[in-house]
Short mmCIF file of C-alpha atoms (C1' of nucleotides) in Angstrom, two decimals:
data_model
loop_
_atom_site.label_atom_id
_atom_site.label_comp_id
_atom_site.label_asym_id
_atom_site.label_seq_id
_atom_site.Cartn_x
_atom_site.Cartn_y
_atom_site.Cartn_z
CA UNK A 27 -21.15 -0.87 10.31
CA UNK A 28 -20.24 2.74 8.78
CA UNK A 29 -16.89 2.41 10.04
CA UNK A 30 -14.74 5.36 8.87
CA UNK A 31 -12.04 5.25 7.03
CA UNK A 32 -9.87 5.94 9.99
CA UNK A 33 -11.32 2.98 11.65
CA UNK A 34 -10.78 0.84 8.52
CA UNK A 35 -7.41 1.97 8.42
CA UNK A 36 -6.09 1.39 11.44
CA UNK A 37 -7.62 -2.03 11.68
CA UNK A 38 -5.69 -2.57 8.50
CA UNK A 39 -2.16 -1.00 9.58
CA UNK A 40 -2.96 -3.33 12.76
CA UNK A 41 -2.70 -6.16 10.72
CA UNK A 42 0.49 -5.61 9.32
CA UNK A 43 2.26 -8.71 9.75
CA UNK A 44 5.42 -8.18 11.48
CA UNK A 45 8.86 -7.86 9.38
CA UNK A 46 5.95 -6.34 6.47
CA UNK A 47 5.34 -2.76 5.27
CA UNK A 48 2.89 -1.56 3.36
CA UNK A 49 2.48 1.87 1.66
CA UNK A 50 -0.17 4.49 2.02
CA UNK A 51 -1.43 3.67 -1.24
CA UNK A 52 -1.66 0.44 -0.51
CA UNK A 53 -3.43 0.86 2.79
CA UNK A 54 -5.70 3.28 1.02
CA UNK A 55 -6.81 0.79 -1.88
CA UNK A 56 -7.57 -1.22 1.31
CA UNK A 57 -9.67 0.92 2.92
CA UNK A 58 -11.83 1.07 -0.03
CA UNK A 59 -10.26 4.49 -1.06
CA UNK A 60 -7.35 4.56 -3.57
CA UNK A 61 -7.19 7.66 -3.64
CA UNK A 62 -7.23 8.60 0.36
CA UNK A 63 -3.52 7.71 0.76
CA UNK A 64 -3.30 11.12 2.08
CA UNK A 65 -6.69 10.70 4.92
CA UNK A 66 -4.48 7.41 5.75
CA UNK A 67 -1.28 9.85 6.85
CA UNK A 68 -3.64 12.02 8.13
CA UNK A 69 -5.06 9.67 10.54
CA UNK A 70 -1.91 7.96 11.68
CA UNK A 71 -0.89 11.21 12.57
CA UNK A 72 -3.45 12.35 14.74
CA UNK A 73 -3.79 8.80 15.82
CA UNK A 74 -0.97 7.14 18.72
CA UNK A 75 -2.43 3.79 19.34
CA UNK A 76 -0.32 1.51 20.46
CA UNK A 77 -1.77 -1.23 18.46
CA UNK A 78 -1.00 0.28 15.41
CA UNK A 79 2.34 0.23 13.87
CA UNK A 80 2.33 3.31 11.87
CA UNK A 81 6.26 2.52 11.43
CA UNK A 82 4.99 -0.45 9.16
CA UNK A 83 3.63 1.90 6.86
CA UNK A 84 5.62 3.46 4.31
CA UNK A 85 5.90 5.72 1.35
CA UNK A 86 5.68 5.13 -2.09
CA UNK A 87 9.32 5.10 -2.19
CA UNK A 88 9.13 2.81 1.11
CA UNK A 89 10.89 5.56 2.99
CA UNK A 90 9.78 6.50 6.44
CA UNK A 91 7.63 9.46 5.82
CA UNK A 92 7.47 11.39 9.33
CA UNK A 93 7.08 9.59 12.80
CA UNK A 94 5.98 11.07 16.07
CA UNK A 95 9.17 9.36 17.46
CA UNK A 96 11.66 9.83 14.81
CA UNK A 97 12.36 8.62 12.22
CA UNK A 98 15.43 6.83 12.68
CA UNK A 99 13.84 5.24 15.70
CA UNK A 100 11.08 3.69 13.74
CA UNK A 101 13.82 2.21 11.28
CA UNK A 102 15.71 0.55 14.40
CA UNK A 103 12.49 -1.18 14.94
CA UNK A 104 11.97 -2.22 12.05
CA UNK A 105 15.14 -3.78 11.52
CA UNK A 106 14.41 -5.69 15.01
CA UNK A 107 11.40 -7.34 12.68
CA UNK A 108 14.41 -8.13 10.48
CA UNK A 109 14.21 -6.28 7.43
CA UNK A 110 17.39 -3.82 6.41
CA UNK A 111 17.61 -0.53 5.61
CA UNK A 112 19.33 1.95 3.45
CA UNK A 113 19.24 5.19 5.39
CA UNK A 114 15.81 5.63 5.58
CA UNK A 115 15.23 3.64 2.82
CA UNK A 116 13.46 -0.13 2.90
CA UNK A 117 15.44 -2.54 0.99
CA UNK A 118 13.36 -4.99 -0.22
CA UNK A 119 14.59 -8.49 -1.32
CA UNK A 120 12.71 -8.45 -4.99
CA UNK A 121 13.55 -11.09 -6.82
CA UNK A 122 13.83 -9.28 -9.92
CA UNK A 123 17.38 -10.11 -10.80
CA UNK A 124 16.77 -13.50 -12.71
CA UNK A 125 19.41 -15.48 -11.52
CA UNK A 126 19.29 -14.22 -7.74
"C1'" DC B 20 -21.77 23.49 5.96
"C1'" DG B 21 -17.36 25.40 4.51
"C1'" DT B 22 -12.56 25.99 5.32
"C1'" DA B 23 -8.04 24.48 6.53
"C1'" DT B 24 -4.79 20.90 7.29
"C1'" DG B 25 -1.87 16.68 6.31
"C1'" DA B 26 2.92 10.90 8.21
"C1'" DC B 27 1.22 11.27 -0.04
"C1'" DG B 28 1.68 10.35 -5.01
"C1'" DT B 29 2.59 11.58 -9.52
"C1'" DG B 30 4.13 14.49 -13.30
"C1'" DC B 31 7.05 17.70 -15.39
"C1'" DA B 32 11.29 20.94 -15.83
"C1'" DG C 23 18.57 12.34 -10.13
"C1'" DT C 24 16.63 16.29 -7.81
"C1'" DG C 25 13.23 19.89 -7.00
"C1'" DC C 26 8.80 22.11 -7.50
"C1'" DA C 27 3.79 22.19 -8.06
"C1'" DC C 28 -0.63 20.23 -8.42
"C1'" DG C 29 -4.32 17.08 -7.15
"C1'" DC C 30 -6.66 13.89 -4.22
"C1'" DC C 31 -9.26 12.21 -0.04
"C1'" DA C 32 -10.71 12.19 4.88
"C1'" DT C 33 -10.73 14.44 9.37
"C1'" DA C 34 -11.09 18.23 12.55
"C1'" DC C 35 -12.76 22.77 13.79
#
DNA sequence: CGTATGACGTGCA
DNA sequence: GTGCACGCCATAC
């Protein structure tokens, strides 16, 4: 099927498992297209479906980006899914520490 | 077809 | 650590 890109990605962002988030990057090496992190924003953007939980997708820096909602609204759902936050900020649980 | 836009990422000062 | 600028890709008009 010559899906677009769009399509790809938002069948991909729909897959997000919940409590998850990926990055743009990451759903743009998914799509096929490393390099189309920016199409991927682009199409979130322009796309509301309610399937897709853009607020699972995150920045590099896994900070909320821009949401049609707000921001801060997509970060009280995402804490619902049971991950924390710093501010905007994802913090993720990486084992990195060693001993931890 | 060409131009403009965009929810990004990375590099450098 | 922060701020600025550039580059990249896809979509829409």
């Amino acid at each position: 099927m010559n899906k677009t890109f769009k399509q790809k990605v938002l069948a991909i962002v729909a897959k997000i498992p919940k409590g998850k988030t990926l990055t743009y990057k990451q759903v743009a090496v998914r799509a096929g297209s490393p390099r189309a992190y920016r199409a991927v924003g682009n199409i979130l953007n322009k796309n509301s479906d309610p399937g897709i939980p853009c607020h699972r997708v995150v920045g590099s820096d896994k900070k909320m980006r821009g949401f049609n909602r707000g921001i801060s609204e997509k970060i009280n759902l995402l804490k619902k899914e049971g991950l924390k936050f710093s501010k905007e900020k994802i913090i993720l649980q990486r084992t990195s520490r060693a001993a931890r």
